[in-house]
PDB file of C-alpha atoms in Angstrom:
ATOM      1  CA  UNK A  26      49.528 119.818 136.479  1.00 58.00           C
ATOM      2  CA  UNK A  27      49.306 117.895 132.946  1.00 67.00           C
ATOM      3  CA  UNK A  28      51.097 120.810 131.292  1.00 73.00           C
ATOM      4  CA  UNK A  29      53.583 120.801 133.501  1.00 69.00           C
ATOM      5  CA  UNK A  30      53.914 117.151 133.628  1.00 60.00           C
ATOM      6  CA  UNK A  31      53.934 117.046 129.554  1.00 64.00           C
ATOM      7  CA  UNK A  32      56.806 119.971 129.747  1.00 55.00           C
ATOM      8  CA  UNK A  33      58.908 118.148 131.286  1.00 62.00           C
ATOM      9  CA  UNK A  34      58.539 115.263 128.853  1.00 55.00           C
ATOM     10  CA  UNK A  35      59.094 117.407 126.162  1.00 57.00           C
ATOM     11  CA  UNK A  36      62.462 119.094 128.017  1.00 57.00           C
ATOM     12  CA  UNK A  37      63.713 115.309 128.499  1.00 57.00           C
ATOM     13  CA  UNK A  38      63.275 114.377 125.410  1.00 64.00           C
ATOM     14  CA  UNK A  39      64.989 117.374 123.680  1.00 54.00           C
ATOM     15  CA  UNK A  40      67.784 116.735 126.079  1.00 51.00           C
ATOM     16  CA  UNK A  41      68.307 113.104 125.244  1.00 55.00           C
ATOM     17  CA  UNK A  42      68.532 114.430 121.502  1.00 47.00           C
ATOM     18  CA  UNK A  43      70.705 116.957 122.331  1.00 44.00           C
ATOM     19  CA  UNK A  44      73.206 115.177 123.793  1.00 45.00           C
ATOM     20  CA  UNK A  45      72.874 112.081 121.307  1.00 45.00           C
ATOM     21  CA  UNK A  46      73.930 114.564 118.445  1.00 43.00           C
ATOM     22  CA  UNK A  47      76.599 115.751 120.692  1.00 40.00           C
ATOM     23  CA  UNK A  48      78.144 112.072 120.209  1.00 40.00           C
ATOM     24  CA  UNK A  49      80.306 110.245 117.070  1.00 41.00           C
ATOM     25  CA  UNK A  50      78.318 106.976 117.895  1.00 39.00           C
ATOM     26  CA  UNK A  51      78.327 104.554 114.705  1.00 39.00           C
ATOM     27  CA  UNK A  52      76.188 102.198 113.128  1.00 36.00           C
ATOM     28  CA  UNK A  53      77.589  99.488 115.907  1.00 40.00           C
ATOM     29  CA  UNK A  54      76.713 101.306 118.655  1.00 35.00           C
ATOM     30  CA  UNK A  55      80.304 101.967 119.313  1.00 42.00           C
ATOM     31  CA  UNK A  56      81.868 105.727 119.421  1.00 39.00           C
ATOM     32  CA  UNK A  57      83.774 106.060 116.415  1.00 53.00           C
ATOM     33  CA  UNK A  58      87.562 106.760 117.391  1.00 59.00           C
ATOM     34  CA  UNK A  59      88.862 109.057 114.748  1.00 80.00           C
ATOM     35  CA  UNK A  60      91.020 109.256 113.591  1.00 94.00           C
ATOM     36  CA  UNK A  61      92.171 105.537 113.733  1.00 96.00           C
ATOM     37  CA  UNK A  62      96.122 105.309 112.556  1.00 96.00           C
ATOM     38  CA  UNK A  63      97.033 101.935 111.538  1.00 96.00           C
ATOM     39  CA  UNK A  64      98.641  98.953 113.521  1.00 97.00           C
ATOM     40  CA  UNK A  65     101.277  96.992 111.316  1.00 97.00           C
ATOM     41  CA  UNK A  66     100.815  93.318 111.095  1.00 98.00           C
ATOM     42  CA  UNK A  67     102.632  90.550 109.708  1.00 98.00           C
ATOM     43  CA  UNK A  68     100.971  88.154 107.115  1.00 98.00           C
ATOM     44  CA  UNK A  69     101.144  84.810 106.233  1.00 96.00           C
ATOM     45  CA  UNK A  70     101.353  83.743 102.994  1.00 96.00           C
ATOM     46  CA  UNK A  71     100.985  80.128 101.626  1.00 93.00           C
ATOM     47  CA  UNK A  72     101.599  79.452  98.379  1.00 89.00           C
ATOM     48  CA  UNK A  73      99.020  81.808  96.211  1.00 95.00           C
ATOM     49  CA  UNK A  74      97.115  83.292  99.375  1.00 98.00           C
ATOM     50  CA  UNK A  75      97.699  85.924 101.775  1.00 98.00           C
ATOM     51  CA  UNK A  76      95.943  85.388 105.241  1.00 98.00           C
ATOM     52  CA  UNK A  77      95.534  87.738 108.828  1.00 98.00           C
ATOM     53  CA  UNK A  78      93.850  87.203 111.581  1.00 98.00           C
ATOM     54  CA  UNK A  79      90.033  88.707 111.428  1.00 98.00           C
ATOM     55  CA  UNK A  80      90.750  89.512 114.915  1.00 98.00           C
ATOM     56  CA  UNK A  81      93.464  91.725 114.272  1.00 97.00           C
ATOM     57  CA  UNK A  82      90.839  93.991 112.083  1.00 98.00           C
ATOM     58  CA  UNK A  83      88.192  93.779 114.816  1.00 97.00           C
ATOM     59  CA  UNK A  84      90.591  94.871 117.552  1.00 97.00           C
ATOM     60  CA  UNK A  85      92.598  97.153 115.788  1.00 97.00           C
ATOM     61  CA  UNK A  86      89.593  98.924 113.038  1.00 97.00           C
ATOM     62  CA  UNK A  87      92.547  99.830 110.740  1.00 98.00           C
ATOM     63  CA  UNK A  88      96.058  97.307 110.270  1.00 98.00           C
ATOM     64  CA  UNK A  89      98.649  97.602 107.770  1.00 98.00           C
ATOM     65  CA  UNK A  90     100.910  94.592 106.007  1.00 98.00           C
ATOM     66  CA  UNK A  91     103.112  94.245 103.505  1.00 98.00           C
ATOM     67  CA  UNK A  92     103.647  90.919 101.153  1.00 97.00           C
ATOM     68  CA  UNK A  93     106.634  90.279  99.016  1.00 95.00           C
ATOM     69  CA  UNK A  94     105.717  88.970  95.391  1.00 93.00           C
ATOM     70  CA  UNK A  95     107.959  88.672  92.309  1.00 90.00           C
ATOM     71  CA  UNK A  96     107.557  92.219  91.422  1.00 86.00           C
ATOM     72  CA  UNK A  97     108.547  93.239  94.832  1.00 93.00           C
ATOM     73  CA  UNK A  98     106.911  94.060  98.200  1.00 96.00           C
ATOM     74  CA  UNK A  99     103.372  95.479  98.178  1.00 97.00           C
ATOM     75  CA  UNK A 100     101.807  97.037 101.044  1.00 97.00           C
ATOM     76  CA  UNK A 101      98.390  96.263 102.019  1.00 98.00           C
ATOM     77  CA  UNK A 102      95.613  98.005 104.276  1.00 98.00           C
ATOM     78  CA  UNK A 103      92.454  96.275 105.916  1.00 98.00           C
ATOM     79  CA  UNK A 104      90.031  98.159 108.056  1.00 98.00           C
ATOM     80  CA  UNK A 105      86.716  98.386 109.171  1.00 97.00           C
ATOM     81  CA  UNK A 106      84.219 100.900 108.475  1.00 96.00           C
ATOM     82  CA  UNK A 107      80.117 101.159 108.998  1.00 95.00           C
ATOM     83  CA  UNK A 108      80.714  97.004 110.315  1.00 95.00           C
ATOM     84  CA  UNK A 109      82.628  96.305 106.466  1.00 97.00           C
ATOM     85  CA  UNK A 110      85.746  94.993 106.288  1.00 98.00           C
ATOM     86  CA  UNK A 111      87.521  96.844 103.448  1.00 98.00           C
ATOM     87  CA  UNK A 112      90.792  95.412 101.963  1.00 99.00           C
ATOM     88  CA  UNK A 113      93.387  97.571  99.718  1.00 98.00           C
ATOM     89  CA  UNK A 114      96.195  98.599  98.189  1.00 97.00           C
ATOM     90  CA  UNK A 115      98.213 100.836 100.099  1.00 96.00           C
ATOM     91  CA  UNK A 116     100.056 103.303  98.347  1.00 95.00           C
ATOM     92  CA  UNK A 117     100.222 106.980  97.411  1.00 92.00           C
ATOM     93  CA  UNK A 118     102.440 106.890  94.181  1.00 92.00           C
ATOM     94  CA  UNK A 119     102.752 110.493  93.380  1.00 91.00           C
ATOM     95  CA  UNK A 120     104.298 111.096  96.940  1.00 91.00           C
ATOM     96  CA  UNK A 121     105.983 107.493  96.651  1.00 89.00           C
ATOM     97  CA  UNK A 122     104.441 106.427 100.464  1.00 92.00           C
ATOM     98  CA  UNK A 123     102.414 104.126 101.992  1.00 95.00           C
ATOM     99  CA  UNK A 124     100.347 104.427 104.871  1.00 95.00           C
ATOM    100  CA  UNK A 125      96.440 105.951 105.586  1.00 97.00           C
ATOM    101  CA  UNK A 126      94.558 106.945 108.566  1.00 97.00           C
ATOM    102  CA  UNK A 127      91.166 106.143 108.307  1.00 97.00           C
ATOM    103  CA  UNK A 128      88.992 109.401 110.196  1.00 97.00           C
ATOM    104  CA  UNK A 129      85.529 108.786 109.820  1.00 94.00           C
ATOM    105  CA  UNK A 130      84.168 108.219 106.397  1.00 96.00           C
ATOM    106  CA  UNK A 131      87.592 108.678 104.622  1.00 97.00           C
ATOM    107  CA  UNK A 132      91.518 107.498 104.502  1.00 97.00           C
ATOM    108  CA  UNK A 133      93.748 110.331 104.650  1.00 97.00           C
ATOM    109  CA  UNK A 134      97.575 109.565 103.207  1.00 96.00           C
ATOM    110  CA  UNK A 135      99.619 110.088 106.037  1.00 96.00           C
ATOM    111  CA  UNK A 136     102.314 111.787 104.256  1.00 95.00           C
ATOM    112  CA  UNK A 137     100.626 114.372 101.653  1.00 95.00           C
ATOM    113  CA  UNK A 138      97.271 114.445 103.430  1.00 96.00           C
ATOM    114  CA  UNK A 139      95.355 113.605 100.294  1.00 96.00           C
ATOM    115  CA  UNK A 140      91.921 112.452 100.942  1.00 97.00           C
ATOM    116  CA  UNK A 141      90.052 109.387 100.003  1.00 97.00           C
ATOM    117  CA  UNK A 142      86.414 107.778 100.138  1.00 98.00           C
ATOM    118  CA  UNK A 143      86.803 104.894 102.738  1.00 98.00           C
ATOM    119  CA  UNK A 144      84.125 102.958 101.180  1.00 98.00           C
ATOM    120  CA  UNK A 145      84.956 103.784  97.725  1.00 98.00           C
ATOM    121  CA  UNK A 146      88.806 103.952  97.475  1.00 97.00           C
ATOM    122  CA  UNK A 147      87.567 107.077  95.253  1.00 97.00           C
ATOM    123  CA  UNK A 148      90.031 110.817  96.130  1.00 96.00           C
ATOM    124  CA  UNK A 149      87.782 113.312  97.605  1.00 97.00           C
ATOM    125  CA  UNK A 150      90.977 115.984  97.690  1.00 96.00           C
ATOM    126  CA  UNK A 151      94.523 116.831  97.296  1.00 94.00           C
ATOM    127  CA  UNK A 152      97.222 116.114  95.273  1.00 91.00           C
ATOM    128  CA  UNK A 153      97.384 112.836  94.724  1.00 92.00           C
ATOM    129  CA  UNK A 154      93.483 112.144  94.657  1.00 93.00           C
ATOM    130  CA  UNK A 155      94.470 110.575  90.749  1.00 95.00           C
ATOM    131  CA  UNK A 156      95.228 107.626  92.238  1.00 96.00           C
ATOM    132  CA  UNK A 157      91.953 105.413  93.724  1.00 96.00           C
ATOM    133  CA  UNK A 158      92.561 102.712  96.394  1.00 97.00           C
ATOM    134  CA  UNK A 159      91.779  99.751  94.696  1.00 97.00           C
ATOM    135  CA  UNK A 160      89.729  97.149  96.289  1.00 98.00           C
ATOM    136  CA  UNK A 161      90.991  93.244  97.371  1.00 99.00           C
ATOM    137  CA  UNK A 162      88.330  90.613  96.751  1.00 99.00           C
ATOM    138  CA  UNK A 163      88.638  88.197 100.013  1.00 99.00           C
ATOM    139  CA  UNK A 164      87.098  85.372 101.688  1.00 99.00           C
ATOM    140  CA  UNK A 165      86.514  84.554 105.706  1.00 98.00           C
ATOM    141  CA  UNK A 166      87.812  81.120 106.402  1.00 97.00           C
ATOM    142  CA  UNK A 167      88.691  80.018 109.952  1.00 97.00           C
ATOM    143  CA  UNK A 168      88.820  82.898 111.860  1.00 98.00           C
ATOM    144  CA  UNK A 169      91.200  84.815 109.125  1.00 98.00           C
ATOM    145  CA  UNK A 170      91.091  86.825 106.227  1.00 99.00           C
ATOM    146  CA  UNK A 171      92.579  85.187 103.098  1.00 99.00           C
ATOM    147  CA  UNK A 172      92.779  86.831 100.056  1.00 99.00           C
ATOM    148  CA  UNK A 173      94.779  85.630  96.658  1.00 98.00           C
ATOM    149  CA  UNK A 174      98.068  86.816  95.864  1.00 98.00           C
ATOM    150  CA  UNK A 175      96.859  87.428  92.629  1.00 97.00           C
ATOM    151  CA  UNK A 176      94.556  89.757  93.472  1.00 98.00           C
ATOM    152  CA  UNK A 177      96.782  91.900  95.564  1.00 98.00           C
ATOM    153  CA  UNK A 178      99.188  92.598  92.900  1.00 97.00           C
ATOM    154  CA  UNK A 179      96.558  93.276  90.183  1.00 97.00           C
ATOM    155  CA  UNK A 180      94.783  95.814  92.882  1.00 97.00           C
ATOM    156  CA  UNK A 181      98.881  97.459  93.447  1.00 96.00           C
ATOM    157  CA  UNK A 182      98.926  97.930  90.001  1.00 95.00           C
ATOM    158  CA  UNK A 183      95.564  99.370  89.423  1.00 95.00           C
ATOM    159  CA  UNK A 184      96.617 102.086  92.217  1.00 95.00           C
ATOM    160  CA  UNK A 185      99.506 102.808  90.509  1.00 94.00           C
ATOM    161  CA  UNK A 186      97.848 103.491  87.346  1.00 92.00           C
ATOM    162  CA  UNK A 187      96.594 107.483  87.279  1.00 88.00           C
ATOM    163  CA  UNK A 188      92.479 107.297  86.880  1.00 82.00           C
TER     164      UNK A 188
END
């Protein structure tokens, strides 16, 4: 009766494994929704700072902006991976576009496919994997993300450089 009893412990158990492997569950508990294309947004900027809504990122995992600046308009992308918000440039200058999905653990350029680290910025593969996603420094203040206008150009031109 124990043996049998202790069997089907065993067969539970291996089940419940089974079918939690079976599952893209994250570190929030959350099934991970890859890929995640982005959401376009709209900024505000005041005077050197560039601002959304924190609750755009939490709702949306992966948004898209763009901010004008003397050297012209720079696009922007914010998303959330492994609970880290992760600001950057947003550009693919060999193909001359803008625009990643983020699928799992990486940002793929969605118009030459090339392949990035999403918590690195780093190119994992393809051809324009030269060009690393440069990193925003920001602040939470209020319920937004605010960042310095500063910093998003310097981090546009970084991208632009080849590494």
């Amino acid at each position: 009766m124990n043996i049998k009893l202790i069997g089907m412990v065993l067969l539970a158990i291996a089940v419940s494994l089974v079918v939690a492997g079976c599952t893209d569950i994250g570190s929030s508990g959350k099934a991970n929704a890859s890929p995640v294309e982005a959401t376009w947004i709209t900024a505000g900027v005041s005077a050197d700072q560039v601002s959304i809504p924190l609750s755009f990122v939490e709702e949306n995992t992966n948004v898209h902006f763009k901010v004008n600046t003397d050297s012209g308009e720079i696009a922007v992308m914010t998303y959330k991976f492994n609970d880290e918000i992760f600001i950057r440039s947003n550009v693919c200058p060999p193909c001359n576009s803008i625009g990643f999905t983020l699928d799992k653990d990486t940002l793929v350029c969605d118009s030459c496919g090339t392949v990035f680290d999403a918590a690195e910025g780093t190119g994992i593969g393809g051809g324009c994997m030269s060009f690393s996603k440069e990193s925003i420094p920001y602040t939470i203040s209020d319920g937004n993300i605010v960042m310095k206008l500063d910093d998003v150009v310097t981090a546009h031109e970084k991208t632009v450089e080849i590494n």
